[in-house]
Structure formats: structure tokens, C-alpha cells
Tab-separated table of C-alpha atoms in Angstrom:
chain	number	residue	atom	x	y	z
A	1	MET	CA	18.939	12.686	36.576
A	2	GLY	CA	21.669	12.515	39.012
A	3	ILE	CA	25.358	13.153	39.421
A	4	VAL	CA	27.589	10.137	37.932
A	5	THR	CA	29.795	8.803	40.339
A	6	SER	CA	32.705	6.540	41.003
A	7	GLU	CA	30.671	4.131	43.704
A	8	GLY	CA	28.423	3.535	40.312
A	9	PHE	CA	31.814	2.628	38.284
A	10	GLY	CA	34.109	0.791	39.928
A	11	TYR	CA	35.053	-1.623	37.662
A	12	LEU	CA	36.934	1.261	35.774
A	13	LEU	CA	39.363	2.702	39.134
A	14	ASP	CA	40.997	-0.801	39.157
A	15	PRO	CA	43.411	-2.091	37.035
A	16	GLY	CA	43.172	-5.214	34.477
A	17	LEU	CA	40.298	-4.564	32.325
A	18	ARG	CA	41.117	-6.617	29.065
A	19	LYS	CA	38.813	-4.867	26.347
A	20	ILE	CA	36.083	-2.053	27.659
A	21	PHE	CA	32.902	-1.452	25.130
A	22	MET	CA	31.552	1.804	24.675
A	23	ASP	CA	29.265	2.758	21.856
A	24	GLU	CA	30.567	0.157	19.483
A	25	TYR	CA	27.338	-0.054	17.380
A	26	THR	CA	27.679	2.996	15.006
A	27	LEU	CA	24.226	4.467	13.780
A	28	PRO	CA	22.385	3.844	9.920
A	29	GLU	CA	23.588	6.011	7.595
A	30	GLY	CA	22.010	9.590	7.730
A	31	GLN	CA	19.555	10.842	5.506
A	32	VAL	CA	18.209	13.961	6.540
A	33	ASP	CA	21.413	16.151	5.032
A	34	ALA	CA	19.998	14.556	1.327
A	35	LEU	CA	16.364	15.105	2.310
A	36	PHE	CA	16.301	18.417	3.935
A	37	GLY	CA	17.464	22.031	2.560
A	38	VAL	CA	19.237	23.139	6.312
A	39	GLU	CA	19.286	26.997	7.283
A	40	THR	CA	20.551	29.092	9.933
A	41	SER	CA	18.624	31.229	11.903
A	42	THR	CA	19.177	34.282	14.286
A	43	LYS	CA	15.434	35.356	15.448
A	44	ALA	CA	12.968	33.170	17.646
A	45	THR	CA	9.827	33.025	15.353
A	46	GLU	CA	10.184	33.397	11.856
A	47	TYR	CA	7.760	33.291	8.723
A	48	ASP	CA	7.663	32.434	4.848
A	49	LEU	CA	5.334	33.720	2.374
A	50	SER	CA	4.028	32.299	-0.927
A	51	ILE	CA	3.211	34.684	-4.562
A	52	GLY	CA	1.057	33.557	-6.850
A	53	GLY	CA	1.507	33.032	-10.233
A	54	ILE	CA	0.718	34.858	-12.880
A	55	GLY	CA	-1.662	34.179	-15.667
A	56	ASP	CA	-0.546	33.664	-19.797
A	57	LEU	CA	0.217	36.531	-21.583
A	58	GLU	CA	-3.273	37.701	-23.799
A	59	GLU	CA	-3.378	39.493	-27.364
A	60	PHE	CA	-3.003	43.259	-27.364
A	61	THR	CA	-6.584	44.933	-28.392
A	62	GLY	CA	-5.466	48.157	-26.799
A	63	THR	CA	-4.966	48.275	-23.368
A	64	ILE	CA	-3.240	45.837	-21.236
A	65	PRO	CA	-4.806	43.166	-18.850
A	66	TYR	CA	-2.990	43.850	-15.926
A	67	ASP	CA	-2.832	40.528	-13.209
A	68	ASP	CA	-4.200	40.335	-10.282
A	69	PHE	CA	-1.566	37.819	-8.903
A	70	LYS	CA	-2.379	37.250	-4.922
A	71	GLN	CA	-0.886	36.535	-2.021
A	72	GLN	CA	-0.840	32.681	-0.618
A	73	TYR	CA	-0.235	31.533	2.213
A	74	ARG	CA	2.218	32.433	5.708
A	75	VAL	CA	3.344	30.014	7.332
A	76	SER	CA	5.652	30.166	11.174
A	77	TYR	CA	8.450	28.430	12.558
A	78	THR	CA	8.864	29.107	16.016
A	79	HIS	CA	12.195	27.603	16.327
A	80	LYS	CA	13.305	24.838	19.902
A	81	GLU	CA	16.237	24.282	21.289
A	82	TRP	CA	17.172	19.904	21.896
A	83	VAL	CA	19.972	19.087	24.696
A	84	LYS	CA	21.617	16.821	26.595
A	85	GLY	CA	23.669	16.783	29.541
A	86	MET	CA	26.083	14.774	31.897
A	87	LYS	CA	27.173	15.915	35.399
A	88	VAL	CA	30.150	13.514	36.819
A	89	GLU	CA	31.428	13.406	39.702
A	90	ARG	CA	35.636	14.609	39.850
A	91	LYS	CA	36.591	12.249	42.243
A	92	LEU	CA	35.782	9.890	38.981
A	93	VAL	CA	37.635	11.804	36.921
A	94	ASP	CA	40.430	11.532	38.366
A	95	ASP	CA	40.720	7.669	39.235
A	96	ASP	CA	39.147	5.798	36.492
A	97	GLN	CA	42.234	4.025	34.920
A	98	TYR	CA	41.091	4.026	31.567
A	99	SER	CA	40.410	7.460	30.488
A	100	ILE	CA	36.653	6.556	29.959
A	101	ILE	CA	34.230	9.022	31.314
A	102	ASN	CA	36.982	11.974	29.494
A	103	LYS	CA	35.694	10.358	26.094
A	104	ARG	CA	31.683	10.254	27.350
A	105	PRO	CA	31.550	13.373	25.985
A	106	ALA	CA	32.615	13.188	22.695
A	107	GLN	CA	29.186	10.736	22.617
A	108	LEU	CA	27.049	13.708	22.185
A	109	ALA	CA	28.129	14.126	18.912
A	110	LEU	CA	26.252	10.423	18.128
A	111	VAL	CA	23.711	11.275	19.990
A	112	ALA	CA	22.569	15.075	18.992
A	113	LYS	CA	23.130	12.990	15.471
A	114	ARG	CA	20.260	10.301	15.824
A	115	THR	CA	18.244	13.252	17.475
A	116	LYS	CA	18.555	14.726	13.953
A	117	GLU	CA	17.820	12.185	12.122
A	118	LYS	CA	14.569	10.834	14.277
A	119	HIS	CA	13.375	14.939	13.670
A	120	GLY	CA	13.666	14.053	10.348
A	121	SER	CA	12.255	11.232	9.627
A	122	THR	CA	9.363	12.237	11.460
A	123	VAL	CA	8.427	14.624	9.042
A	124	PHE	CA	7.734	11.624	6.767
A	125	ASN	CA	6.646	8.948	9.439
A	126	ASN	CA	3.486	11.503	10.003
A	127	ALA	CA	3.362	13.109	6.149
A	128	PHE	CA	0.072	11.727	6.050
A	129	ASN	CA	-1.371	13.491	9.509
A	130	THR	CA	-0.844	16.617	10.610
A	131	THR	CA	0.703	15.961	14.086
A	132	ILE	CA	4.176	17.189	13.174
A	133	PHE	CA	3.316	19.067	10.259
A	134	ALA	CA	0.729	21.328	8.480
A	135	GLY	CA	1.022	23.045	5.288
A	136	GLY	CA	0.516	26.948	5.049
A	137	ASP	CA	-3.087	25.016	3.540
A	138	GLY	CA	-3.885	23.412	7.318
A	139	LEU	CA	-3.953	20.508	5.403
A	140	ALA	CA	-0.642	17.364	5.597
A	141	LEU	CA	2.761	17.546	3.754
A	142	CYS	CA	0.964	14.726	1.956
A	143	ALA	CA	-3.084	15.315	1.295
A	144	SER	CA	-5.702	14.110	-1.558
A	145	ALA	CA	-6.745	17.796	-2.029
A	146	HIS	CA	-3.750	20.650	-1.527
A	147	THR	CA	-5.936	24.335	-1.705
A	148	ARG	CA	-4.315	27.812	-2.915
A	149	VAL	CA	-5.674	30.798	-3.492
A	150	GLY	CA	-6.843	32.337	-6.583
A	151	THR	CA	-8.675	28.711	-8.177
A	152	SER	CA	-10.692	25.925	-7.168
A	153	THR	CA	-8.676	23.330	-8.103
A	154	THR	CA	-6.788	21.468	-5.745
A	155	VAL	CA	-3.986	18.679	-6.142
A	156	SER	CA	-3.461	15.261	-4.785
A	157	ASN	CA	0.489	14.192	-3.225
A	158	ALA	CA	-1.046	11.307	-1.371
A	159	GLY	CA	-1.303	7.816	-2.839
A	160	SER	CA	-1.936	4.352	-1.420
A	161	SER	CA	-0.499	2.133	-3.390
A	162	ALA	CA	1.909	-0.770	-2.512
A	163	LEU	CA	5.052	0.347	-4.080
A	164	SER	CA	5.730	-1.169	-8.196
A	165	GLN	CA	7.290	-0.108	-11.435
A	166	THR	CA	3.342	0.874	-12.625
A	167	ALA	CA	2.274	2.207	-9.546
A	168	ILE	CA	6.063	4.455	-9.305
A	169	GLU	CA	5.023	5.426	-13.117
A	170	ALA	CA	1.392	6.887	-12.614
A	171	THR	CA	3.006	8.927	-10.118
A	172	ARG	CA	5.728	10.298	-12.092
A	173	LEU	CA	3.099	11.146	-13.989
A	174	LEU	CA	0.372	12.693	-11.911
A	175	MET	CA	2.904	14.422	-10.705
A	176	ARG	CA	4.158	16.621	-14.560
A	177	SER	CA	0.214	17.574	-14.126
A	178	PHE	CA	0.916	19.902	-11.284
A	179	THR	CA	-0.356	22.952	-11.316
A	180	ASP	CA	-0.014	26.111	-10.185
A	181	GLU	CA	-1.971	29.407	-8.732
A	182	THR	CA	-2.980	29.883	-12.470
A	183	ASP	CA	-3.894	26.300	-12.612
A	184	ASN	CA	-0.678	26.395	-15.576
A	185	LEU	CA	1.319	23.545	-15.425
A	186	ILE	CA	4.724	23.746	-12.963
A	187	THR	CA	7.716	21.665	-13.532
A	188	ALA	CA	7.542	18.521	-10.741
A	189	ARG	CA	10.215	16.082	-11.766
A	190	ALA	CA	10.672	13.371	-9.867
A	191	ASP	CA	14.088	11.881	-9.228
A	192	THR	CA	15.015	10.199	-6.107
A	193	LEU	CA	12.303	6.736	-4.992
A	194	VAL	CA	12.858	7.065	-0.406
A	195	VAL	CA	11.791	3.466	1.361
A	196	PRO	CA	12.311	1.821	4.386
A	197	PRO	CA	14.748	-0.698	4.593
A	198	ALA	CA	11.349	-3.513	4.110
A	199	LEU	CA	11.063	-2.333	0.363
A	200	GLU	CA	14.646	-1.961	-0.508
A	201	GLU	CA	14.479	-5.317	-2.242
A	202	THR	CA	11.596	-4.410	-4.380
A	203	ALA	CA	12.906	-0.666	-4.864
A	204	TYR	CA	16.335	-2.295	-5.795
A	205	GLU	CA	14.870	-4.632	-8.910
A	206	ILE	CA	12.767	-1.618	-10.109
A	207	ILE	CA	15.728	0.359	-10.781
A	208	ASN	CA	18.135	-1.491	-11.764
A	209	THR	CA	16.477	-4.362	-13.657
A	210	ALA	CA	16.260	-4.301	-17.687
A	211	GLN	CA	12.770	-5.451	-18.640
A	212	LYS	CA	10.123	-4.865	-16.779
A	213	LEU	CA	9.546	-6.931	-13.842
A	214	ASN	CA	7.111	-10.240	-13.709
A	215	THR	CA	6.324	-9.995	-17.008
A	216	ALA	CA	6.804	-13.132	-20.083
A	217	GLU	CA	6.866	-9.808	-22.266
A	218	ASN	CA	10.186	-9.345	-22.035
A	219	ASN	CA	9.038	-5.202	-22.632
A	220	VAL	CA	11.993	-2.685	-21.314
A	221	ASN	CA	12.042	-1.383	-17.774
A	222	PHE	CA	11.262	1.927	-18.524
A	223	SER	CA	12.337	2.944	-14.763
A	224	LYS	CA	15.069	1.302	-15.021
A	225	GLY	CA	17.958	4.084	-13.655
A	226	LYS	CA	15.583	6.759	-13.757
A	227	TYR	CA	15.669	7.511	-9.931
A	228	SER	CA	18.233	7.639	-7.082
A	229	ILE	CA	17.314	5.524	-4.295
A	230	ILE	CA	17.501	6.392	-0.555
A	231	VAL	CA	16.774	3.896	2.455
A	232	TRP	CA	16.266	5.473	5.636
A	233	ASP	CA	16.193	2.975	9.069
A	234	TYR	CA	13.847	5.710	10.172
A	235	LEU	CA	10.575	4.976	8.267
A	236	SER	CA	8.761	3.333	10.804
A	237	ASP	CA	6.035	2.354	8.490
A	238	SER	CA	7.321	-0.661	5.905
A	239	ASN	CA	4.570	0.709	3.359
A	240	ASN	CA	5.275	3.923	3.048
A	241	TRP	CA	7.225	5.165	0.292
A	242	PHE	CA	7.862	7.805	-1.077
């Protein structure tokens, strides 16, 4: 893009404007910080490595059984830079009667926040494919058969059920059955429900209604108060929930 000149902003050079509208709309509430762990880095490329679990203790019969825990997957991160700049004619800065041009650089903070939210949401918006993210097993974030080194048991963290109290409870139970590389249970406790705006009302009813929804038995709603809700405007699929 070229330089911003006074010829393109002639109205700012004349006194008499009552009000100037400039980015009056605020951004939707940001959720990246609530959903991601953010770390700093001083390297162009970094790696994470997972180490497998250790099996159960065994009865001592005179010799010690040694565990051959295994190296799991290594994943790499190649960091990118994201930038935006503005070029403004000095004459426009000097002659601007309302100091609007001087305020424009501050809007880059808003742009940075918006870009951060968009990039964060792509992980969820592409959770069922490998366009944005692929784990150490080469599969999507949400996949039906995640693999581990050292066991043939696979784990699924993908589903297609519509959001409902029944679906949430089924998912909670599946998460409690997650196992490690030795096929032993791990602690996976759901406490947050992430939804797009289209599912906000449904999620609110599920979490806040005292009795089970749409039933005549008046049973207690097991999900009441059990989860916090994050509504993310940048989730593009109106049916996907996490």
C-alpha cells in the first residue's frame, strides 16, 4: 500500500467538523488468553517431546522388574512474525486540525488483538482437519483414533453429537476413560464449555437449569453449575462445541 497523503484526507485540514468517527466499535470479548497457554521464545524453531508413562508396580519375587518407558512424539514450532505499518505524509500530520492522524498508530493495538483472536480461533475452527494443527501422531486436534508409542490402544477426542445435556454427559464420561501409554487411566476432568454465539442460549440452559431440560420427570439436572461457559465470536461453525 502507498503513503497516506493530505489529498486523501482533505476534510481533516478544514476546521468545522462536529465529530469524527474512528474505530468506534469495540472488539468482541477476547478468549485466547483463557484458552491457550502463552510462552515467550528466543529461538526461531523449538521442539516439544513427550515421554511415556510407567506401568503398575509388580509383586516382588526376588528380582526387580524394570520398566522400559518409551519416547513418544516430538513436535516442532517454527515461530512467525506478524506486522502492520502505516506511512503518512508529514504535511498531513502537520495540517491535521483534529490530531486524528496522530491517534492512528494506537489503533494497531486493536488490530494486534483482533489478529491474535482470529489466529487462536483457527485451531478450533480447523480442529477436525490438519490444515492448521497436526499433533505428534500426525492427526488433527480432534480425531477418533489418536495413537501413542508403546500401546495399540487408541483414544478418541472427536464427536459429532449436537449440543445437549445428554451429549455433554456422554462426553464427560468418555474423557474420564482416557488412558496413558500404559493403558492406565489419567485425570481428564472437563470444567469448561466452549461454544459459538449460536449455541450460547443452549449452553446457558444446560448449565443453569435446575431440572433436566425438556422432561416431565422433574429429575435434577446433573450438569447444573458443573461447567463454565466461554462464548467465542470467532468460532465459525455454528454447530461445533468443545
